[in-house]
Coordinates of C-alpha atoms and ligand atoms in Angstrom, one line a residue:
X18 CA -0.7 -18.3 -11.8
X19 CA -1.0 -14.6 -10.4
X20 CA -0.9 -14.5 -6.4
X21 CA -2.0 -11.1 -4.0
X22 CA 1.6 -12.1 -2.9
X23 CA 4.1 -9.4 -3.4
X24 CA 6.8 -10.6 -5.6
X25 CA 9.4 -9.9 -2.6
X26 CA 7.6 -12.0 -0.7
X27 CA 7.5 -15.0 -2.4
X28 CA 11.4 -15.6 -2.4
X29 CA 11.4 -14.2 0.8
X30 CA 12.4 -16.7 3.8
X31 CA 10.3 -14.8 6.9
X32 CA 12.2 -16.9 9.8
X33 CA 15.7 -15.3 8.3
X34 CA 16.1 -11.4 9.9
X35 CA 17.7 -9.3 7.7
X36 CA 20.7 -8.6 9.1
X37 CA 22.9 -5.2 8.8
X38 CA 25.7 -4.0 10.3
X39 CA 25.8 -0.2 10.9
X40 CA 27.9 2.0 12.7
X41 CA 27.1 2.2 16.3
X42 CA 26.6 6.0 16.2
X43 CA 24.1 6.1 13.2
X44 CA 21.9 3.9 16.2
X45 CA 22.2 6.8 18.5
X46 CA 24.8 5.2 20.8
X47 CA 26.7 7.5 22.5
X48 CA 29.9 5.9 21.0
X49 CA 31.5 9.3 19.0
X50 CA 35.4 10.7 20.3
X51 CA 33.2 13.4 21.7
X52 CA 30.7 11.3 23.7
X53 CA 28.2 12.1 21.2
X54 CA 26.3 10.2 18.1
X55 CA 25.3 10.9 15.1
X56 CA 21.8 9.0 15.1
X57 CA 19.8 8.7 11.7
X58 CA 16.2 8.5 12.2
X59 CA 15.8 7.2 8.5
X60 CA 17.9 3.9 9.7
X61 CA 16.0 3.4 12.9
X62 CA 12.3 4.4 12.1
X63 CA 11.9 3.5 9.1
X64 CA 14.5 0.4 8.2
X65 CA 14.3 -0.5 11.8
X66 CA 10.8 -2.3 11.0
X67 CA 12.4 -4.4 8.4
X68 CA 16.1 -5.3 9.4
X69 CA 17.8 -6.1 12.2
X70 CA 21.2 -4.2 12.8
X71 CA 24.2 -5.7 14.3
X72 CA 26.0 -2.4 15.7
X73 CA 29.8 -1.9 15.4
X74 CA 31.9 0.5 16.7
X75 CA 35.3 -0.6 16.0
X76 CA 37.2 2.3 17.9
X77 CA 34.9 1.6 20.8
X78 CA 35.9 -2.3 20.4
X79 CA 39.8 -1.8 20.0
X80 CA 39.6 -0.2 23.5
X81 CA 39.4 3.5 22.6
X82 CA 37.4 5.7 25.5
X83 CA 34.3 7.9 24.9
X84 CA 35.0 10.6 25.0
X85 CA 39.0 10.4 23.2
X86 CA 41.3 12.2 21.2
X87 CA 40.5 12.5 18.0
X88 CA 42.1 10.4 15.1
X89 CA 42.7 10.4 11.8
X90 CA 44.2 9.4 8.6
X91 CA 47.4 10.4 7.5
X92 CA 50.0 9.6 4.7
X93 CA 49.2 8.5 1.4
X94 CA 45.7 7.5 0.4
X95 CA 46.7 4.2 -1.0
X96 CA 48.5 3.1 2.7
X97 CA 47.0 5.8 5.1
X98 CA 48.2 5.5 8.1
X99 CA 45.6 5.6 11.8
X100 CA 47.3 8.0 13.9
X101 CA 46.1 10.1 16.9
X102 CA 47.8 13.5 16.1
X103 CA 47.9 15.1 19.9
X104 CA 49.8 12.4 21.1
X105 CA 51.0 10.7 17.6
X106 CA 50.3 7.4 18.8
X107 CA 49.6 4.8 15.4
X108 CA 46.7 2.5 15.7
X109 CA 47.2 1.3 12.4
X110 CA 47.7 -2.3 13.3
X111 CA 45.7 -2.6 16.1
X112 CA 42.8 -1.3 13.8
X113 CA 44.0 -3.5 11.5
X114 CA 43.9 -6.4 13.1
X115 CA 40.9 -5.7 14.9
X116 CA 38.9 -5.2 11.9
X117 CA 40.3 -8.5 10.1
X118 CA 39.2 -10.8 13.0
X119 CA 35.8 -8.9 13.7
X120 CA 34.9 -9.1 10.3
X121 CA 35.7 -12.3 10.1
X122 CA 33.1 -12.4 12.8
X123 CA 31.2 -10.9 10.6
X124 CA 30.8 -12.5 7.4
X125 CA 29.9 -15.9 9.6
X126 CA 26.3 -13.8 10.9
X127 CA 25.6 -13.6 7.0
X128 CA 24.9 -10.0 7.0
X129 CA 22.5 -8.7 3.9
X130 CA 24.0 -5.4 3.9
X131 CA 25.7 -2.9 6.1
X132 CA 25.3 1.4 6.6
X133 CA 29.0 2.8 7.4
X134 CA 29.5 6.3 8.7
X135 CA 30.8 8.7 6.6
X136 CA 33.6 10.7 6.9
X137 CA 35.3 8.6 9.6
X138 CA 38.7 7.4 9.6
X139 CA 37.6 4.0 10.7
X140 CA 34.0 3.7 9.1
X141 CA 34.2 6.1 5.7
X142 CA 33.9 4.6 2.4
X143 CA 34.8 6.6 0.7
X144 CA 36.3 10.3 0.3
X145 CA 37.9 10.1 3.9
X146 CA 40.3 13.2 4.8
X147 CA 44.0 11.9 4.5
X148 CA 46.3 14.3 6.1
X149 CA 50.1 14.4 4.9
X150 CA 52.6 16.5 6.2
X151 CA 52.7 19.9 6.5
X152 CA 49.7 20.0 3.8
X153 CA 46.2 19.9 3.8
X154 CA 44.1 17.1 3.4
X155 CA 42.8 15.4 0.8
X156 CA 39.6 13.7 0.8
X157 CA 40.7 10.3 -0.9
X158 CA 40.9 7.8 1.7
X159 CA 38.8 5.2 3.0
X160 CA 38.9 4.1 6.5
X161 CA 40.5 1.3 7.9
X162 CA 37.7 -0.9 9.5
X163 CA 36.0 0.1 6.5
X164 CA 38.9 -0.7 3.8
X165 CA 38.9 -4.5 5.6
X166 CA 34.8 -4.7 5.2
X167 CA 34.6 -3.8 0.9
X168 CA 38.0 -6.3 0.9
X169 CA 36.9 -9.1 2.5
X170 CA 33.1 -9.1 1.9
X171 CA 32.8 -8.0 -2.4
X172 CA 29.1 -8.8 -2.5
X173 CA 28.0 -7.7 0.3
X174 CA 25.5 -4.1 -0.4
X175 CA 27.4 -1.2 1.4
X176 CA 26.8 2.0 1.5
X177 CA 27.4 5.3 3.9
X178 CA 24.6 7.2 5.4
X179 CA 25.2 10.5 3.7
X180 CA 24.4 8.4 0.0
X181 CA 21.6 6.9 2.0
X182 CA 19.9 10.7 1.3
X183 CA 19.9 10.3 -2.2
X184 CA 16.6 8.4 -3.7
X185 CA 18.3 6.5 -6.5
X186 CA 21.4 5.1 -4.3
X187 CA 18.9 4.5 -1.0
X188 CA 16.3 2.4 -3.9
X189 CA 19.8 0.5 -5.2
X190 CA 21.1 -0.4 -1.3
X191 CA 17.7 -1.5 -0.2
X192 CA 16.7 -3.8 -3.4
X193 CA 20.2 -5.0 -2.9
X194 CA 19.5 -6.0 0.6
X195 CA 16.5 -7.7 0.0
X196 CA 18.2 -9.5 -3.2
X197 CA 20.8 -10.6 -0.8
X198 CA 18.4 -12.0 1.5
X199 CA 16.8 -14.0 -1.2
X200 CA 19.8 -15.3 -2.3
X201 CA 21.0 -16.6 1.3
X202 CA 17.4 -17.9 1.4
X203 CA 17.8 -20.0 -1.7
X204 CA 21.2 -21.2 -0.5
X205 CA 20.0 -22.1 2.6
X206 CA 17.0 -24.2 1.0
X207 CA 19.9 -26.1 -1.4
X208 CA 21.5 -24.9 -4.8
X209 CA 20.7 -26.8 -7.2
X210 CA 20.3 -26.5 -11.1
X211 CA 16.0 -26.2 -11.0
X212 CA 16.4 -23.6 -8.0
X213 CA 19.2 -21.5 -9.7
X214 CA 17.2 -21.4 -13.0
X215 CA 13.6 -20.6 -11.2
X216 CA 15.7 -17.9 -9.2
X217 CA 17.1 -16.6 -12.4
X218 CA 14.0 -16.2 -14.4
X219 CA 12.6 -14.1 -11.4
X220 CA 15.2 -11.7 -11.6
X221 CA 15.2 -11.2 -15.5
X222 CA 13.9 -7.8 -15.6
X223 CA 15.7 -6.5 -12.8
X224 CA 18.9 -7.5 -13.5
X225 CA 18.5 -5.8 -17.1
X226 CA 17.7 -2.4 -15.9
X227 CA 20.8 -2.7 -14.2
X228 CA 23.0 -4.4 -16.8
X229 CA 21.8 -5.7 -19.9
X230 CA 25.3 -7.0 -21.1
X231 CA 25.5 -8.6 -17.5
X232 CA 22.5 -10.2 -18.0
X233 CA 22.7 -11.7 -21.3
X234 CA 26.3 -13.0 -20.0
X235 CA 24.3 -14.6 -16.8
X236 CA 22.0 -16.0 -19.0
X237 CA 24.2 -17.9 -20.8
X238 CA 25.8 -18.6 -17.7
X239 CA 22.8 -20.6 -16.5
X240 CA 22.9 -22.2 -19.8
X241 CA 26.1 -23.4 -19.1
X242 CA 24.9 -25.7 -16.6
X243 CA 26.1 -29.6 -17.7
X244 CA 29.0 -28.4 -19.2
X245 CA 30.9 -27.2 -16.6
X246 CA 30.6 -28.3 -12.5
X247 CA 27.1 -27.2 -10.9
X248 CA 29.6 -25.3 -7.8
X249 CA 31.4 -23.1 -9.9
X250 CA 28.4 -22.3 -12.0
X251 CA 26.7 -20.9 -8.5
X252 CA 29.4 -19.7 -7.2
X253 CA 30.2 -17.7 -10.8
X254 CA 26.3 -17.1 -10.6
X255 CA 26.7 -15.3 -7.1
X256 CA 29.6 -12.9 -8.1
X257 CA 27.7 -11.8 -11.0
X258 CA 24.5 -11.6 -9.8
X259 CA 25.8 -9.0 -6.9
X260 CA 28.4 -7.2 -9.2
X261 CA 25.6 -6.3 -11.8
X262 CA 23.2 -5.4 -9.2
X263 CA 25.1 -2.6 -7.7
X264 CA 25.5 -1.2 -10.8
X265 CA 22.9 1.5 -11.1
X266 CA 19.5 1.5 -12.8
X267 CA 18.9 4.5 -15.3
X268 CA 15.4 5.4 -16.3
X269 CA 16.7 4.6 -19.9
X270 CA 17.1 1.2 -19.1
X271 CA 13.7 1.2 -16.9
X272 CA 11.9 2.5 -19.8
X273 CA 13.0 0.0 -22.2
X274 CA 12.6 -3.5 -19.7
X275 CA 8.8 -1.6 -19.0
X276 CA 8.3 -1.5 -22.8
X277 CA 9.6 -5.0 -23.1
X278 CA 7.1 -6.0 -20.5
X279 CA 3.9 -4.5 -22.5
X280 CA 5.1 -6.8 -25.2
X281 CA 4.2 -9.7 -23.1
X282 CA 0.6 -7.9 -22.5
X283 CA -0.4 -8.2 -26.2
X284 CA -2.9 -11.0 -26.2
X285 CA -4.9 -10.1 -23.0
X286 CA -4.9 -6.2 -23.2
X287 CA -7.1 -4.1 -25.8
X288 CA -5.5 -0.8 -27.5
X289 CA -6.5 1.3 -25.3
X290 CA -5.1 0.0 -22.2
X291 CA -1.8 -0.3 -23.9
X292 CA -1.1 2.9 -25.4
X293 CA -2.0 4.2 -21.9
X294 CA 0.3 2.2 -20.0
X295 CA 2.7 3.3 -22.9
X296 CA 2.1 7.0 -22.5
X297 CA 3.1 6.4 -19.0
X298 CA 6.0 4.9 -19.7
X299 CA 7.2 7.6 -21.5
X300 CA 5.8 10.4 -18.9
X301 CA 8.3 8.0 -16.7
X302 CA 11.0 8.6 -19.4
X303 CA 10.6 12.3 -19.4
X304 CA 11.1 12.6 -15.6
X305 CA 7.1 13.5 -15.6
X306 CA 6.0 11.4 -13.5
X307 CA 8.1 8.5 -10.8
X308 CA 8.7 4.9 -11.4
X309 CA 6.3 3.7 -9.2
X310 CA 3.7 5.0 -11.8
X311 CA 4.0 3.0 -14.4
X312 CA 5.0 -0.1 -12.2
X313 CA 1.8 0.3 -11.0
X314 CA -0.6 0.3 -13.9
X315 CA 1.6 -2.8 -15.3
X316 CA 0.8 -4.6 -12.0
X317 CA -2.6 -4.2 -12.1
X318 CA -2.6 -5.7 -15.7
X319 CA -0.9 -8.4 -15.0
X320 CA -2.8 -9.5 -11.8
X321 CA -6.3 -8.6 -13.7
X322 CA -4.8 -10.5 -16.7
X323 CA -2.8 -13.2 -15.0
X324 CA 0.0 -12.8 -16.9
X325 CA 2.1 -16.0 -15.6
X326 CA 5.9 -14.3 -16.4
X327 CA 5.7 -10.9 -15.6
X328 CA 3.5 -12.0 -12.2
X329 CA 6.9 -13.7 -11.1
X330 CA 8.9 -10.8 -11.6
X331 CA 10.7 -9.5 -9.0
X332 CA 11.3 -6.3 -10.7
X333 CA 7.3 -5.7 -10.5
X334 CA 7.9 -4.8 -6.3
X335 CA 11.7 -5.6 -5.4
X336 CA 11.4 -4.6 -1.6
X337 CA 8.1 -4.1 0.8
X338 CA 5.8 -0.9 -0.7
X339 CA 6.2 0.5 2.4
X340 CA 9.3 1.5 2.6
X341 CA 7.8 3.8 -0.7
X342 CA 11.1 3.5 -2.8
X343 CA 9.9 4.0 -5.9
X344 CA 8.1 6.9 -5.5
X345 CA 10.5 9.5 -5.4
X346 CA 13.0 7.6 -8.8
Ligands
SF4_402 S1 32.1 6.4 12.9 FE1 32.5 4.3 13.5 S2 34.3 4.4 14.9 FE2 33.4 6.5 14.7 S3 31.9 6.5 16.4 FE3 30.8 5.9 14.6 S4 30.8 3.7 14.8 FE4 32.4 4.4 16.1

């Protein structure tokens, strides 16, 4: 049956915050080698209202000043070493160590997601200046707090601010967030088989327009249950659930899940209605007009209609329509 519920919000535990670690700076904190920050409005205005950021600053926390000299990466980018150049002191293992037993710390607040600085020798990601000697540097490294974080925590949604600009990355980070948050939610309640398969069937579309391989493999997956142990069915579940996620949605395989969905319209929708929702599909396709478009009209069928699959579809509205993701993909 059809709800005014939002499909996000029906999967959604409301007494769980979403909780994301960030880089103190991208807060505003005054936490930068120069006693500045680099504060990102986007993160605190507008993602503010939804999730709750646990700040790290991990060369504030291993006891470096503000203001300091500066540091960097140097060496090779495989093994890069943390040194401060003016007085060639290594930090390597103290950052090291540091970031092993605060992520640690971490992983047991269940974070959802976390926003890393770019460009930093401790926070990057990716592309991270490694300086060898007597050359220039290469931008190939990843910082070392950083390097521990995408180690020790696969599934967790990561990303750098800079990507954050980018409409199709920001719309995978956020719908990854929120996934994440359903999935702690449905852990929390219990695993079990019924759960795991009602979870599953929710996320049908959306998985395929990230993966359809991925999903026909989950699929059987869940299939799988009774011939293999429940735990490692989850626990394979998890890995593959996160791992297809983060692999990006194109408007080719948008356009062919929407189609798929009109399919399921037949019965209740007359011609008319159809080939317009089709049309918009393919204005979609063309890069005429955004995703939200044609999401929209399919919504309002299948409320109007009370289509009972598509209506559980989390792919229908992923994340709160505020946050307006859709509009600019
Ligand atoms: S990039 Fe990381 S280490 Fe550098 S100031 Fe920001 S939070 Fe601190």
């Amino acid at each position: 049956m059809a709800t005014d519920q939002p499909a996000w919000q029906v999967w959604h535990d409301e007494g769980e915050p979403i909780r994301v670690g960030v880089s103190s700076c991208l807060l505003g904190r005054k936490v930068r080698y120069d006693g500045g920050h680099k504060h990102d409005r986007y993160l605190t205005d507008v993602l503010g209202e939804w999730f709750e950021w646990v700040s790290v600053c991990p060369e504030v926390e291993i006891g470096l000043g503000t203001p300091r000299p500066t540091i960097r990466l140097e060496g090779s980018a495989a093994a890069p070493r943390l040194v401060e150049p003016g007085s060639g002191e290594d930090l390597t293992e103290r950052m090291r160590s540091y970031s092993e037993r605060r992520v640690g710390e971490l992983r047991g607040l269940e974070l959802d997601g976390y926003v890393l600085k770019r460009s930093s020798p401790s926070c990057g990601m990716e592309r991270v200046k490694v300086w060898s000697r007597g050359g220039m540097p290469e931008k190939s490294g990843v910082g070392i707090f950083a390097a521990v974080l995408l180690e020790r925590c696969p599934s967790l949604p990561v990303e750098e601010e800079g990507r954050l600009n980018d409409p199709v990355l920001r719309e995978n980070f956020i719908e990854r967030v929120f996934a994440s948050h359903r999935w702690r939610s449905l852990r929390r309640a219990g695993l079990t088989r019924a759960r795991l398969i009602a979870f599953h069937t929710a996320h049908k579309m959306l998985l395929r327009t990230h993966n359809e391989a991925g999903y026909r493999r989950m699929g059987a997956l869940v299939a799988s249950f009774g011939r293999r142990p429940d735990g490692e069915v989850f626990a394979e579940y998890e890995e593959s659930f996160f791992d297809i996620l983060a692999r990006r949605a194109t408007p080719k395989r948008h356009v062919n899940v929407l189609q798929h969905a009109v399919g399921y319209l037949r019965e209740a929708v007359d011609d008319g209605d159809r080939r317009e929702l089709l049309a918009l599909i393919e204005d979609y396709g063309k890069g005429l007009v955004p995703l939200i478009v044609p999401i929209t009209m399919l919504r309002h069928h299948v409320r109007r209609h009370d289509i009972d699959y598509l209506s559980g579809q989390l792919y229908l509205e992923p994340h709160p329509k505020e946050l307006m993701l859709r509009n600019r993909v």
